[in-house]
């Protein structure tokens, strides 16, 4: 079984980005700049933003953090986005989701200038991806595809099953796989006989947000399994630990390639954010 070591693979990608940023600076251009907007006090969001800001620093991308209270108004968020859109020193804008209750994430995301949308969440960018046009690719599915292509450089004709239909992972993941000529099925909470469907998959991408949903006997022998889940659970010993959406020990007995949690997809997401920011800087 190939263990897809996201930390090591992401480090390679970050090294490439660092070299490209250095080349820009050597050519007399300014460092790329990413504005990160974090509203409210969701602990997971704070951790993700900390990781993103730290990763920016390590490759020479400037990050500008904007922290807003949980009771921020929609108007204040939209005004901040408008200000960042207009600021020529800002190349990329990331609004960390979820937003606090009472805010309309769709309206905020749609207000971001599409050429500064490093998440690829703006409807224009999401639409381009769905149409198979060149576009900004959302960071998590981009990371998943990178891992998959390590194992399968050519996806044509392979059977892919994506579990989850979210705008952040499932839907763009399906578009990326279709663009590489995989045969793609998108499953979700209402899918009939999910275990049987998963067993058909040469490539199984799981982004369901349900701890250890996918069991060993749902996996075809030799399949490539990408686990996007990050779930905090309390073990039988009372200790909190992180688990994915795939029962790792069981899956490891059957899969041909598998991502761990943590240290699988997560680091790739951050690495692709840096890439998208550098690309937005032009
Ligand atoms: N929340 C969970 N994943 C993401 C992501 O990739 N980008 C943003 N902005 N928010 C998220």
mmCIF file of C-alpha atoms and ligand atoms in Angstrom:
data_model
loop_
_atom_site.group_PDB
_atom_site.id
_atom_site.type_symbol
_atom_site.label_atom_id
_atom_site.label_comp_id
_atom_site.label_asym_id
_atom_site.label_seq_id
_atom_site.Cartn_x
_atom_site.Cartn_y
_atom_site.Cartn_z
ATOM 1 C CA UNK A 1 0.000 0.000 0.000
ATOM 2 C CA UNK A 2 1.238 3.453 -0.909
ATOM 3 C CA UNK A 3 0.788 5.896 1.969
ATOM 4 C CA UNK A 4 0.284 9.293 0.347
ATOM 5 C CA UNK A 5 2.377 11.531 2.592
ATOM 6 C CA UNK A 6 0.736 14.926 2.170
ATOM 7 C CA UNK A 7 3.271 16.693 4.359
ATOM 8 C CA UNK A 8 6.220 15.625 2.211
ATOM 9 C CA UNK A 9 4.430 16.242 -1.098
ATOM 10 C CA UNK A 10 3.198 19.669 0.048
ATOM 11 C CA UNK A 11 6.742 20.580 1.109
ATOM 12 C CA UNK A 12 7.917 19.918 -2.483
ATOM 13 C CA UNK A 13 5.164 22.173 -3.864
ATOM 14 C CA UNK A 14 5.951 24.926 -1.363
ATOM 15 C CA UNK A 15 9.629 24.769 -2.333
ATOM 16 C CA UNK A 16 8.630 25.358 -5.989
ATOM 17 C CA UNK A 17 6.443 28.295 -4.990
ATOM 18 C CA UNK A 18 9.201 29.736 -2.796
ATOM 19 C CA UNK A 19 11.616 29.608 -5.741
ATOM 20 C CA UNK A 20 9.082 31.331 -8.022
ATOM 21 C CA UNK A 21 8.467 34.076 -5.457
ATOM 22 C CA UNK A 22 12.225 34.553 -5.081
ATOM 23 C CA UNK A 23 12.561 34.871 -8.876
ATOM 24 C CA UNK A 24 9.889 37.618 -8.869
ATOM 25 C CA UNK A 25 11.710 39.517 -6.167
ATOM 26 C CA UNK A 26 15.021 39.127 -8.000
ATOM 27 C CA UNK A 27 13.305 40.629 -11.084
ATOM 28 C CA UNK A 28 12.462 43.704 -8.988
ATOM 29 C CA UNK A 29 8.756 42.905 -8.502
ATOM 30 C CA UNK A 30 6.994 43.077 -5.153
ATOM 31 C CA UNK A 31 6.033 40.008 -3.121
ATOM 32 C CA UNK A 32 2.569 38.541 -3.823
ATOM 33 C CA UNK A 33 0.062 39.536 -1.140
ATOM 34 C CA UNK A 34 -2.873 37.571 0.234
ATOM 35 C CA UNK A 35 -5.620 39.169 2.335
ATOM 36 C CA UNK A 36 -7.175 36.698 4.771
ATOM 37 C CA UNK A 37 -10.532 37.555 6.325
ATOM 38 C CA UNK A 38 -11.511 35.638 9.466
ATOM 39 C CA UNK A 39 -14.836 36.480 11.099
ATOM 40 C CA UNK A 40 -15.963 35.008 14.403
ATOM 41 C CA UNK A 41 -14.289 32.523 16.711
ATOM 42 C CA UNK A 42 -14.719 29.061 15.196
ATOM 43 C CA UNK A 43 -11.657 27.226 16.606
ATOM 44 C CA UNK A 44 -11.105 25.101 13.490
ATOM 45 C CA UNK A 45 -11.175 28.217 11.267
ATOM 46 C CA UNK A 46 -8.640 29.930 13.533
ATOM 47 C CA UNK A 47 -6.333 26.918 13.233
ATOM 48 C CA UNK A 48 -6.704 26.787 9.420
ATOM 49 C CA UNK A 49 -6.009 30.502 9.089
ATOM 50 C CA UNK A 50 -2.957 30.223 11.344
ATOM 51 C CA UNK A 51 -1.603 27.444 9.114
ATOM 52 C CA UNK A 52 -2.283 29.467 5.947
ATOM 53 C CA UNK A 53 -0.618 32.630 7.278
ATOM 54 C CA UNK A 54 2.432 30.673 8.458
ATOM 55 C CA UNK A 55 2.741 28.927 5.089
ATOM 56 C CA UNK A 56 2.588 32.302 3.289
ATOM 57 C CA UNK A 57 5.433 33.612 5.405
ATOM 58 C CA UNK A 58 7.574 30.551 4.655
ATOM 59 C CA UNK A 59 7.411 31.049 0.883
ATOM 60 C CA UNK A 60 7.705 34.849 0.896
ATOM 61 C CA UNK A 61 4.045 35.716 0.265
ATOM 62 C CA UNK A 62 2.847 38.687 2.299
ATOM 63 C CA UNK A 63 -0.336 37.967 4.258
ATOM 64 C CA UNK A 64 -2.666 40.643 5.566
ATOM 65 C CA UNK A 65 -4.980 39.353 8.261
ATOM 66 C CA UNK A 66 -8.366 40.935 8.889
ATOM 67 C CA UNK A 67 -10.045 39.587 12.013
ATOM 68 C CA UNK A 68 -13.653 40.536 12.626
ATOM 69 C CA UNK A 69 -15.911 39.778 15.615
ATOM 70 C CA UNK A 70 -18.637 37.119 15.500
ATOM 71 C CA UNK A 71 -21.275 39.868 15.496
ATOM 72 C CA UNK A 72 -19.845 41.524 12.358
ATOM 73 C CA UNK A 73 -22.527 42.805 10.009
ATOM 74 C CA UNK A 74 -22.949 41.743 6.411
ATOM 75 C CA UNK A 75 -22.430 45.389 5.436
ATOM 76 C CA UNK A 76 -19.062 45.559 7.207
ATOM 77 C CA UNK A 77 -17.909 42.345 5.489
ATOM 78 C CA UNK A 78 -18.991 43.610 2.072
ATOM 79 C CA UNK A 79 -17.267 46.955 2.696
ATOM 80 C CA UNK A 80 -14.029 45.165 3.611
ATOM 81 C CA UNK A 81 -14.196 42.996 0.483
ATOM 82 C CA UNK A 82 -14.797 46.115 -1.650
ATOM 83 C CA UNK A 83 -11.781 47.788 -0.071
ATOM 84 C CA UNK A 84 -9.570 44.735 -0.725
ATOM 85 C CA UNK A 85 -10.854 44.480 -4.308
ATOM 86 C CA UNK A 86 -9.810 48.081 -4.902
ATOM 87 C CA UNK A 87 -6.400 47.777 -3.217
ATOM 88 C CA UNK A 88 -3.718 47.269 -5.916
ATOM 89 C CA UNK A 89 -1.338 45.896 -3.265
ATOM 90 C CA UNK A 90 -3.649 42.907 -2.664
ATOM 91 C CA UNK A 91 -3.420 40.024 -5.172
ATOM 92 C CA UNK A 92 -5.594 37.428 -3.482
ATOM 93 C CA UNK A 93 -8.573 37.516 -1.117
ATOM 94 C CA UNK A 94 -9.577 34.586 1.070
ATOM 95 C CA UNK A 95 -12.684 34.806 3.238
ATOM 96 C CA UNK A 96 -12.498 31.867 5.624
ATOM 97 C CA UNK A 97 -15.729 29.882 5.769
ATOM 98 C CA UNK A 98 -18.014 29.282 7.544
ATOM 99 C CA UNK A 99 -19.048 32.867 8.310
ATOM 100 C CA UNK A 100 -20.827 33.569 11.610
ATOM 101 C CA UNK A 101 -24.598 33.041 11.732
ATOM 102 C CA UNK A 102 -26.446 35.969 10.207
ATOM 103 C CA UNK A 103 -23.900 36.507 7.435
ATOM 104 C CA UNK A 104 -24.638 35.441 3.884
ATOM 105 C CA UNK A 105 -21.523 33.657 2.626
ATOM 106 C CA UNK A 106 -22.833 33.468 -0.934
ATOM 107 C CA UNK A 107 -23.203 37.234 -1.179
ATOM 108 C CA UNK A 108 -19.753 37.820 0.347
ATOM 109 C CA UNK A 109 -18.026 35.310 -1.946
ATOM 110 C CA UNK A 110 -19.784 36.738 -4.994
ATOM 111 C CA UNK A 111 -18.525 40.218 -4.025
ATOM 112 C CA UNK A 112 -14.859 39.178 -4.312
ATOM 113 C CA UNK A 113 -13.260 40.319 -7.580
ATOM 114 C CA UNK A 114 -13.045 37.068 -9.598
ATOM 115 C CA UNK A 115 -9.358 37.650 -10.456
ATOM 116 C CA UNK A 116 -8.541 37.885 -6.721
ATOM 117 C CA UNK A 117 -10.588 34.802 -5.775
ATOM 118 C CA UNK A 118 -7.781 32.425 -4.756
ATOM 119 C CA UNK A 119 -10.281 29.908 -3.333
ATOM 120 C CA UNK A 120 -12.051 29.539 -6.683
ATOM 121 C CA UNK A 121 -15.408 29.918 -4.896
ATOM 122 C CA UNK A 122 -16.746 32.884 -6.886
ATOM 123 C CA UNK A 123 -19.664 31.760 -9.082
ATOM 124 C CA UNK A 124 -17.797 32.898 -12.200
ATOM 125 C CA UNK A 125 -14.772 30.737 -11.360
ATOM 126 C CA UNK A 126 -16.907 27.819 -10.142
ATOM 127 C CA UNK A 127 -18.925 28.045 -13.372
ATOM 128 C CA UNK A 128 -15.809 28.086 -15.531
ATOM 129 C CA UNK A 129 -14.527 24.963 -13.772
ATOM 130 C CA UNK A 130 -17.896 23.218 -14.155
ATOM 131 C CA UNK A 131 -17.804 24.027 -17.899
ATOM 132 C CA UNK A 132 -14.294 22.634 -18.260
ATOM 133 C CA UNK A 133 -12.831 26.074 -19.027
ATOM 134 C CA UNK A 134 -9.461 27.210 -17.680
ATOM 135 C CA UNK A 135 -10.108 28.539 -14.170
ATOM 136 C CA UNK A 136 -8.857 29.025 -10.655
ATOM 137 C CA UNK A 137 -9.123 25.617 -9.030
ATOM 138 C CA UNK A 138 -10.342 25.352 -5.415
ATOM 139 C CA UNK A 139 -7.412 24.368 -3.206
ATOM 140 C CA UNK A 140 -8.687 21.159 -1.597
ATOM 141 C CA UNK A 141 -9.827 19.400 -4.790
ATOM 142 C CA UNK A 142 -6.630 20.605 -6.497
ATOM 143 C CA UNK A 143 -4.677 18.921 -3.696
ATOM 144 C CA UNK A 144 -6.698 15.724 -4.006
ATOM 145 C CA UNK A 145 -6.098 15.609 -7.768
ATOM 146 C CA UNK A 146 -2.373 16.138 -7.267
ATOM 147 C CA UNK A 147 -2.266 13.139 -4.905
ATOM 148 C CA UNK A 148 -4.358 11.006 -7.275
ATOM 149 C CA UNK A 149 -2.071 11.852 -10.207
ATOM 150 C CA UNK A 150 0.940 10.689 -8.213
ATOM 151 C CA UNK A 151 -0.582 7.213 -8.432
ATOM 152 C CA UNK A 152 -2.456 7.464 -11.767
ATOM 153 C CA UNK A 153 -0.781 9.869 -14.199
ATOM 154 C CA UNK A 154 -3.552 9.003 -16.698
ATOM 155 C CA UNK A 155 -7.101 8.892 -15.311
ATOM 156 C CA UNK A 156 -8.865 8.168 -18.618
ATOM 157 C CA UNK A 157 -11.550 5.535 -18.209
ATOM 158 C CA UNK A 158 -10.976 4.983 -14.496
ATOM 159 C CA UNK A 159 -14.045 4.767 -12.284
ATOM 160 C CA UNK A 160 -14.075 7.575 -9.697
ATOM 161 C CA UNK A 161 -16.584 7.925 -6.876
ATOM 162 C CA UNK A 162 -16.761 11.212 -4.981
ATOM 163 C CA UNK A 163 -18.649 11.005 -1.695
ATOM 164 C CA UNK A 164 -19.967 14.500 -0.901
ATOM 165 C CA UNK A 165 -21.486 17.215 -3.094
ATOM 166 C CA UNK A 166 -20.320 20.414 -1.368
ATOM 167 C CA UNK A 167 -19.339 23.481 -3.395
ATOM 168 C CA UNK A 168 -15.935 23.466 -1.656
ATOM 169 C CA UNK A 169 -14.874 19.869 -2.371
ATOM 170 C CA UNK A 170 -17.309 17.382 -3.954
ATOM 171 C CA UNK A 171 -18.600 19.382 -6.915
ATOM 172 C CA UNK A 172 -15.278 20.885 -8.059
ATOM 173 C CA UNK A 173 -13.589 17.498 -7.481
ATOM 174 C CA UNK A 174 -16.069 15.873 -9.849
ATOM 175 C CA UNK A 175 -15.409 18.562 -12.488
ATOM 176 C CA UNK A 176 -11.639 18.044 -12.254
ATOM 177 C CA UNK A 177 -11.966 14.271 -12.614
ATOM 178 C CA UNK A 178 -14.350 14.600 -15.580
ATOM 179 C CA UNK A 179 -11.863 16.961 -17.250
ATOM 180 C CA UNK A 180 -9.286 14.148 -17.026
ATOM 181 C CA UNK A 181 -11.687 11.656 -18.609
ATOM 182 C CA UNK A 182 -12.446 9.615 -15.496
ATOM 183 C CA UNK A 183 -15.967 8.196 -15.213
ATOM 184 C CA UNK A 184 -17.356 10.031 -12.214
ATOM 185 C CA UNK A 185 -20.195 9.304 -9.817
ATOM 186 C CA UNK A 186 -21.044 11.813 -7.096
ATOM 187 C CA UNK A 187 -22.592 10.175 -4.042
ATOM 188 C CA UNK A 188 -24.128 11.892 -1.020
ATOM 189 C CA UNK A 189 -26.238 11.322 2.071
ATOM 190 C CA UNK A 190 -29.250 10.214 0.021
ATOM 191 C CA UNK A 191 -27.367 7.736 -2.168
ATOM 192 C CA UNK A 192 -28.810 4.206 -2.165
ATOM 193 C CA UNK A 193 -26.390 1.444 -1.123
ATOM 194 C CA UNK A 194 -23.324 3.622 -0.745
ATOM 195 C CA UNK A 195 -21.019 0.708 0.229
ATOM 196 C CA UNK A 196 -21.798 -1.102 -3.030
ATOM 197 C CA UNK A 197 -21.208 2.037 -5.095
ATOM 198 C CA UNK A 198 -17.893 2.725 -3.341
ATOM 199 C CA UNK A 199 -16.724 -0.820 -4.112
ATOM 200 C CA UNK A 200 -16.931 0.029 -7.839
ATOM 201 C CA UNK A 201 -14.362 2.816 -7.469
ATOM 202 C CA UNK A 202 -10.801 2.725 -8.756
ATOM 203 C CA UNK A 203 -10.516 6.153 -7.137
ATOM 204 C CA UNK A 204 -12.548 6.995 -4.052
ATOM 205 C CA UNK A 205 -12.590 10.578 -2.755
ATOM 206 C CA UNK A 206 -14.446 10.965 0.523
ATOM 207 C CA UNK A 207 -15.577 14.407 1.685
ATOM 208 C CA UNK A 208 -18.685 13.556 3.667
ATOM 209 C CA UNK A 209 -17.820 15.074 7.050
ATOM 210 C CA UNK A 210 -18.764 11.842 8.840
ATOM 211 C CA UNK A 211 -16.095 10.226 11.029
ATOM 212 C CA UNK A 212 -14.914 6.852 9.684
ATOM 213 C CA UNK A 213 -17.960 6.497 7.426
ATOM 214 C CA UNK A 214 -16.118 4.403 4.821
ATOM 215 C CA UNK A 215 -15.182 0.949 6.101
ATOM 216 C CA UNK A 216 -12.596 -1.489 4.772
ATOM 217 C CA UNK A 217 -15.199 -3.647 3.029
ATOM 218 C CA UNK A 218 -16.440 -0.640 1.020
ATOM 219 C CA UNK A 219 -13.114 -0.467 -0.790
ATOM 220 C CA UNK A 220 -12.086 -2.363 -3.899
ATOM 221 C CA UNK A 221 -8.763 -4.189 -3.614
ATOM 222 C CA UNK A 222 -5.996 -1.856 -4.813
ATOM 223 C CA UNK A 223 -8.183 1.282 -5.031
ATOM 224 C CA UNK A 224 -6.786 4.767 -4.440
ATOM 225 C CA UNK A 225 -8.553 6.319 -1.447
ATOM 226 C CA UNK A 226 -8.386 10.057 -0.713
ATOM 227 C CA UNK A 227 -9.777 11.028 2.680
ATOM 228 C CA UNK A 228 -10.753 14.710 2.906
ATOM 229 C CA UNK A 229 -12.400 14.410 6.341
ATOM 230 C CA UNK A 230 -11.085 16.046 9.485
ATOM 231 C CA UNK A 231 -13.223 15.041 12.461
ATOM 232 C CA UNK A 232 -12.433 15.533 16.129
ATOM 233 C CA UNK A 233 -13.715 12.527 18.089
ATOM 234 C CA UNK A 234 -13.309 11.251 21.630
ATOM 235 C CA UNK A 235 -11.771 7.784 21.745
ATOM 236 C CA UNK A 236 -12.692 4.982 24.184
ATOM 237 C CA UNK A 237 -9.874 6.226 26.449
ATOM 238 C CA UNK A 238 -11.542 9.668 26.690
ATOM 239 C CA UNK A 239 -8.787 11.298 24.612
ATOM 240 C CA UNK A 240 -9.683 13.617 21.724
ATOM 241 C CA UNK A 241 -8.161 12.646 18.379
ATOM 242 C CA UNK A 242 -8.553 13.506 14.702
ATOM 243 C CA UNK A 243 -10.008 10.941 12.339
ATOM 244 C CA UNK A 244 -10.946 11.117 8.701
ATOM 245 C CA UNK A 245 -14.096 10.034 6.884
ATOM 246 C CA UNK A 246 -12.403 6.676 6.201
ATOM 247 C CA UNK A 247 -11.652 4.003 8.826
ATOM 248 C CA UNK A 248 -7.892 4.169 8.247
ATOM 249 C CA UNK A 249 -6.685 0.846 9.729
ATOM 250 C CA UNK A 250 -9.353 -1.122 7.843
ATOM 251 C CA UNK A 251 -8.773 0.773 4.584
ATOM 252 C CA UNK A 252 -5.020 0.219 4.805
ATOM 253 C CA UNK A 253 -5.623 -3.557 4.500
ATOM 254 C CA UNK A 254 -7.350 -3.180 1.110
ATOM 255 C CA UNK A 255 -6.426 0.097 -0.612
ATOM 256 C CA UNK A 256 -3.603 0.408 -3.122
ATOM 257 C CA UNK A 257 -2.947 3.992 -2.004
ATOM 258 C CA UNK A 258 -4.362 5.912 0.944
ATOM 259 C CA UNK A 259 -4.041 9.334 2.581
ATOM 260 C CA UNK A 260 -3.594 9.590 6.352
ATOM 261 C CA UNK A 261 -5.505 12.059 8.559
ATOM 262 C CA UNK A 262 -3.909 14.320 9.606
ATOM 263 C CA UNK A 263 -1.019 14.760 7.169
ATOM 264 C CA UNK A 264 -2.834 13.785 3.972
ATOM 265 C CA UNK A 265 -4.977 16.245 2.031
ATOM 266 C CA UNK A 266 -4.740 19.128 4.560
ATOM 267 C CA UNK A 267 -1.164 20.218 3.776
ATOM 268 C CA UNK A 268 -1.920 20.071 0.022
ATOM 269 C CA UNK A 269 -4.829 22.497 0.453
ATOM 270 C CA UNK A 270 -2.456 25.073 1.909
ATOM 271 C CA UNK A 271 0.198 24.438 -0.759
ATOM 272 C CA UNK A 272 -2.366 25.070 -3.530
ATOM 273 C CA UNK A 273 -3.564 28.249 -1.838
ATOM 274 C CA UNK A 274 -0.006 29.570 -2.129
ATOM 275 C CA UNK A 275 0.130 28.543 -5.792
ATOM 276 C CA UNK A 276 -3.199 30.212 -6.523
ATOM 277 C CA UNK A 277 -2.015 33.393 -4.794
ATOM 278 C CA UNK A 278 1.175 33.498 -6.829
ATOM 279 C CA UNK A 279 -0.881 32.926 -9.986
ATOM 280 C CA UNK A 280 -3.284 35.739 -9.028
ATOM 281 C CA UNK A 281 -0.275 38.044 -8.660
ATOM 282 C CA UNK A 282 0.408 37.414 -12.352
HETATM 283 N N1 LIG B 1 -13.407 26.478 4.983
HETATM 284 C C1 LIG B 1 -13.112 25.163 4.819
HETATM 285 N N2 LIG B 1 -12.280 25.011 3.766
HETATM 286 C C2 LIG B 1 -12.054 26.234 3.265
HETATM 287 C C3 LIG B 1 -11.268 26.722 2.184
HETATM 288 O O1 LIG B 1 -10.614 25.988 1.449
HETATM 289 N N3 LIG B 1 -11.292 28.058 2.000
HETATM 290 C C4 LIG B 1 -12.020 28.891 2.783
HETATM 291 N N4 LIG B 1 -11.996 30.177 2.498
HETATM 292 N N5 LIG B 1 -12.744 28.486 3.787
HETATM 293 C C5 LIG B 1 -12.756 27.155 4.028
#
